[in-house]
Short mmCIF file of C-alpha atoms in Angstrom, two decimals:
data_model
loop_
_atom_site.label_atom_id
_atom_site.label_comp_id
_atom_site.label_asym_id
_atom_site.label_seq_id
_atom_site.Cartn_x
_atom_site.Cartn_y
_atom_site.Cartn_z
CA MET W 7 -10.66 3.95 40.30
CA LEU W 8 -14.08 5.95 40.25
CA ASN W 9 -15.94 2.97 41.51
CA MET W 10 -13.74 2.63 44.57
CA LEU W 11 -13.55 6.29 45.11
CA ILE W 12 -17.44 6.73 44.93
CA SER W 13 -18.10 3.63 47.27
CA ILE W 14 -15.58 5.02 49.85
CA THR W 15 -16.99 8.32 49.80
CA ALA W 16 -20.48 6.95 50.25
CA SER W 17 -19.35 4.92 53.15
CA PHE W 18 -17.64 7.82 54.83
CA PHE W 19 -20.95 10.05 54.56
CA THR W 20 -22.84 7.09 55.92
CA THR W 21 -20.64 6.91 58.93
CA ALA W 22 -20.95 10.55 59.64
CA LEU W 23 -24.66 10.73 59.14
CA MET W 24 -25.30 7.60 61.41
CA LEU W 25 -23.29 9.09 64.26
CA ARG W 26 -24.71 12.45 63.86
CA PHE W 27 -28.54 11.54 63.40
CA VAL W 28 -28.94 7.91 64.28
CA THR W 29 -26.66 6.47 66.96
CA ASP W 30 -23.56 7.17 69.00
CA ASN W 31 -22.55 3.50 68.67
CA SER W 32 -19.46 3.61 66.29
CA TRP W 33 -19.64 -0.08 65.65
CA ILE W 34 -23.15 0.14 64.27
CA ALA W 35 -22.26 3.26 62.23
CA MET W 36 -19.33 1.38 60.71
CA ALA W 37 -21.35 -1.75 59.99
CA ALA W 38 -23.91 0.49 58.12
CA SER W 39 -21.19 2.14 56.26
CA MET W 40 -19.63 -1.14 55.21
CA LEU W 41 -23.05 -2.37 53.75
CA VAL W 42 -23.32 0.97 51.89
CA PHE W 43 -19.72 0.55 50.48
CA LEU W 44 -20.42 -2.99 49.29
CA ALA W 45 -23.86 -2.17 47.78
CA SER W 46 -22.37 0.82 46.00
CA PHE W 47 -19.34 -1.03 44.84
CA ILE W 48 -21.43 -4.11 43.36
CA LEU W 49 -23.98 -1.83 41.72
CA ILE W 50 -21.38 0.20 39.99
CA THR W 51 -19.41 -2.78 38.86
CA ARG W 52 -22.31 -4.39 37.35
CA ILE W 53 -23.36 -1.44 35.52
CA VAL W 54 -19.84 -0.84 34.15
CA MET W 55 -19.32 -4.53 33.34
CA LYS W 56 -22.65 -4.62 31.49
CA LYS W 57 -21.37 -1.98 29.34
CA VAL W 58 -18.09 -3.65 28.75
CA GLY W 59 -19.81 -6.85 27.74
CA ASN W 60 -22.02 -4.90 25.33
CA LEU W 61 -18.82 -3.33 23.88
CA MET W 62 -17.07 -6.73 23.48
CA GLN W 63 -20.17 -8.12 21.81
CA SER W 64 -20.30 -5.28 19.36
CA ALA W 65 -16.65 -5.66 18.50
CA GLN W 66 -17.15 -9.37 18.07
CA ARG W 67 -19.81 -8.90 15.50
CA ASP W 68 -17.63 -6.48 13.60
CA VAL W 69 -14.85 -8.95 13.64
CA LEU W 70 -17.05 -11.83 12.49
CA ALA W 71 -18.12 -9.49 9.64
CA ASN W 72 -14.56 -8.86 8.64
CA ARG W 73 -14.65 -5.20 9.96
CA GLY W 74 -11.54 -5.32 12.10
CA ASP W 75 -10.78 -1.71 12.00
CA ARG W 76 -14.23 -0.87 13.11
CA ALA W 77 -14.11 -3.40 16.04
CA ILE W 78 -10.74 -1.75 17.08
CA LYS W 79 -12.37 1.73 17.01
CA THR W 80 -15.37 0.45 19.04
CA LEU W 81 -12.96 -1.15 21.63
CA LYS W 82 -10.90 2.11 21.98
CA ASP W 83 -13.93 4.06 22.71
CA GLY W 84 -14.42 1.69 25.84
CA PHE W 85 -11.07 2.96 27.39
CA LYS W 86 -13.00 5.45 29.26
CA LEU W 87 -14.68 2.62 31.19
CA GLY W 88 -11.40 1.66 32.52
CA ASN W 89 -11.61 4.75 34.82
CA TRP W 90 -14.34 3.29 36.60
CA GLN W 91 -13.44 -0.41 37.14
CA PHE W 92 -10.29 -2.51 37.58
CA TYR W 93 -9.03 -4.78 34.83
CA VAL W 94 -11.22 -3.15 32.15
CA LYS W 95 -8.39 -1.48 30.31
CA PRO W 96 -6.32 -4.81 30.24
CA GLN W 97 -9.28 -6.61 28.86
CA ILE W 98 -9.81 -4.02 26.11
CA ASN W 99 -6.09 -4.03 25.39
CA SER W 100 -6.15 -7.90 24.93
CA GLN W 101 -8.99 -7.71 22.54
CA ILE W 102 -7.43 -4.99 20.41
CA GLY W 103 -4.11 -6.77 20.41
CA SER W 104 -5.77 -9.97 19.29
CA ILE W 105 -7.59 -8.39 16.44
CA HIS W 106 -4.43 -6.64 15.12
CA TYR W 107 -2.66 -10.13 15.38
CA LEU W 108 -5.43 -11.94 13.59
CA LYS W 109 -4.92 -9.47 10.74
CA ARG W 110 -1.12 -10.14 10.88
CA GLU W 111 -0.50 -6.58 12.03
CA PHE W 112 2.02 -7.82 14.43
CA SER W 113 3.93 -4.64 15.16
CA GLU W 114 0.62 -2.86 15.89
CA ALA W 115 -0.55 -5.80 18.11
CA LEU W 116 2.67 -6.11 20.39
CA PRO W 117 2.03 -2.93 22.47
CA TYR W 118 -1.64 -3.79 23.13
CA LEU W 119 -0.89 -7.53 23.88
CA GLU W 120 1.87 -6.41 26.35
CA LYS W 121 -0.89 -4.40 28.34
CA GLY W 122 -3.26 -7.29 28.18
CA PHE W 123 -5.18 -9.17 30.61
CA VAL W 124 -3.38 -12.34 32.01
CA ARG W 125 -6.58 -14.46 32.26
CA ASN W 126 -7.01 -13.89 28.52
CA TRP W 127 -5.07 -16.90 27.43
CA VAL W 128 -5.44 -16.36 23.60
CA SER W 129 -3.93 -12.78 23.79
CA MET W 130 -1.26 -13.72 26.41
CA SER W 131 -0.39 -16.74 23.98
CA MET W 132 -0.08 -14.44 21.11
CA LEU W 133 2.28 -12.27 23.03
CA GLY W 134 4.49 -15.22 23.97
CA ILE W 135 4.54 -16.21 20.31
CA SER W 136 5.48 -12.67 19.31
CA TYR W 137 8.30 -12.67 21.66
CA MET W 138 9.52 -16.07 20.26
CA LYS W 139 9.56 -14.69 16.80
CA LYS W 140 11.53 -11.72 17.93
CA ASN W 141 14.09 -14.14 19.48
CA LYS W 142 13.10 -12.66 23.04
CA THR W 143 13.18 -16.06 24.63
CA GLY W 144 13.44 -14.89 28.27
CA LYS W 145 10.21 -12.79 27.68
CA MET W 146 8.59 -15.75 25.97
CA HIS W 147 9.20 -18.01 28.89
CA SER W 148 7.90 -15.52 31.37
CA THR W 149 4.90 -14.79 29.37
CA PHE W 150 3.78 -18.32 28.97
CA GLU W 151 4.58 -19.19 32.63
CA LYS W 152 2.25 -16.41 33.73
CA THR W 153 -0.34 -17.68 31.19
CA MET W 154 -0.18 -21.24 32.47
CA THR W 155 -0.64 -19.94 36.06
CA GLY W 156 -3.56 -17.82 35.05
CA ASN W 157 -5.18 -20.58 32.93
CA ARG W 158 -4.39 -23.90 34.52
CA LYS W 159 -7.00 -25.87 32.94
CA GLU W 160 -6.68 -24.84 29.36
CA PRO W 161 -4.90 -27.52 27.41
CA MET W 162 -3.91 -25.39 24.42
CA VAL W 163 -1.75 -22.93 26.56
CA TYR W 164 0.52 -25.88 27.36
CA ALA W 165 0.51 -27.10 23.83
CA LEU W 166 1.27 -23.68 22.38
CA TYR W 167 4.22 -23.10 24.93
CA ALA W 168 5.43 -26.53 24.14
CA TYR W 169 5.38 -25.78 20.42
CA CYS W 170 7.26 -22.69 20.98
CA LEU W 171 9.90 -24.34 23.05
CA GLU W 172 10.41 -27.21 20.45
CA GLN W 173 10.82 -24.49 17.70
CA ILE W 174 13.70 -22.86 19.68
CA GLY W 175 15.32 -26.29 20.34
CA GLU W 176 14.19 -26.84 23.97
CA ARG W 177 12.56 -30.29 23.34
CA ASN W 178 13.04 -31.57 26.73
CA LYS W 179 11.49 -28.49 28.31
CA ALA W 180 8.57 -28.79 25.90
CA ILE W 181 7.96 -32.41 27.02
CA GLU W 182 8.06 -31.19 30.61
CA VAL W 183 5.46 -28.49 29.91
CA LEU W 184 3.05 -30.95 28.21
CA LYS W 185 3.34 -33.31 31.07
CA LYS W 186 2.65 -30.54 33.55
CA GLY W 187 -0.51 -29.71 31.43
CA LEU W 188 -1.57 -33.36 31.43
CA LYS W 189 -1.74 -33.21 35.16
CA LYS W 190 -3.62 -29.87 35.30
CA THR W 191 -6.20 -30.66 32.55
CA GLY W 192 -7.17 -34.26 33.32
CA ASP W 193 -5.21 -36.30 30.71
CA ASP W 194 -6.09 -34.33 27.63
CA GLU W 195 -5.59 -36.68 24.65
CA ARG W 196 -3.87 -34.07 22.52
CA LEU W 197 -1.20 -33.41 25.10
CA THR W 198 -0.67 -37.15 25.38
CA GLU W 199 -0.34 -37.58 21.68
CA ASN W 200 2.32 -34.76 21.50
CA ILE W 201 4.31 -36.01 24.41
CA ALA W 202 4.66 -39.33 22.54
CA LEU W 203 5.72 -37.59 19.32
CA LEU W 204 8.40 -35.41 20.84
CA GLU W 205 9.64 -38.35 22.92
CA GLY W 206 9.90 -40.14 19.56
CA GLY W 207 11.89 -37.40 17.96
CA LYS W 208 9.01 -36.22 15.83
CA LYS W 209 7.19 -32.75 15.58
CA MET W 210 4.16 -31.78 17.38
CA LYS W 211 0.70 -32.02 15.82
CA MET W 212 -1.68 -29.27 16.58
CA LYS W 213 -4.46 -29.88 14.18
CA GLY W 214 -6.36 -31.66 17.04
CA PHE W 215 -7.16 -28.23 18.42
CA GLY W 216 -9.24 -27.46 15.39
CA ASP W 217 -9.40 -23.87 13.82
CA ALA W 218 -8.38 -22.23 17.02
CA TRP W 219 -4.72 -23.30 16.19
CA TYR W 220 -4.75 -21.35 12.95
CA GLN W 221 -5.31 -17.94 14.76
CA PHE W 222 -1.79 -17.96 16.15
CA HIS W 223 -0.32 -17.97 12.65
CA LEU W 224 2.34 -20.57 13.49
CA GLU W 225 1.34 -22.68 10.41
CA LYS W 226 2.99 -21.71 7.25
CA GLN W 227 0.82 -19.69 4.88
CA GLY W 228 0.79 -22.54 2.24
CA ALA W 229 -0.51 -25.19 4.62
CA ILE W 230 -3.37 -22.84 5.59
CA ILE W 231 -4.19 -22.18 1.91
CA LYS W 232 -4.07 -25.93 1.26
CA LYS W 233 -6.30 -26.64 4.15
CA GLN W 234 -8.86 -23.99 3.08
CA THR W 235 -8.82 -25.16 -0.58
CA LYS W 236 -9.36 -28.76 0.59
CA ALA W 237 -12.31 -27.82 2.77
CA MET W 238 -13.87 -25.61 -0.15
CA THR W 239 -13.47 -28.68 -2.41
CA GLY W 240 -15.17 -30.98 0.01
CA ARG W 241 -18.07 -28.49 0.16
CA ARG W 242 -18.41 -28.33 -3.41
CA LYS W 243 -18.58 -32.18 -3.81
CA GLN W 244 -21.22 -32.22 -1.12
CA VAL W 245 -23.30 -29.72 -3.07
CA LEU W 246 -22.88 -31.66 -6.31
CA ARG W 247 -24.20 -34.75 -4.81
#
């Protein structure tokens, strides 16, 4: 990465200049060069990440305005920033993959999600779900296991994994995952409810996670349309009153 390369180069020249013009003590020269390395690395990191942040905000505004294609184009323009800083490209891949997934462009989403950032639990969960739908259970397991490791405090990760496990007939494993999530997240009520449902032989209920649940497209289209229609009807009644 260019950031690392520039910082190392600056550190090297600092050592050489210190020994040539300032001191013959190598320890002092090395200490100065280390400070220059850290200062350069931190400064460049802040500049690059600020640009990445602005890029993400711009793309988010486009997504909210239903301009998904424009958001994807904006994000792709940011790939060049990945040459400067570690983990930038995986973060951008996660965002692009998520937008394609939200648009139900699952084939287009998959290659980006596969190159995504493990700490982005939304995109990683979308990847795990994609593998489940393709009957690639091994990859589904490994993806969700990595996602749980990188996002230990996020209750929905455990719930989504358990939901997928229940869908492929691994109910006992689903209960085990939910119980693990309960310990990691501090007794989340939604996880507790779903443990009881599965142990009682019933299906999981995910509506407790709100609208975030619907972005994963695990609910049938008819159920989503019914929910949206009900919400619109409720709003009309409030207006009439």
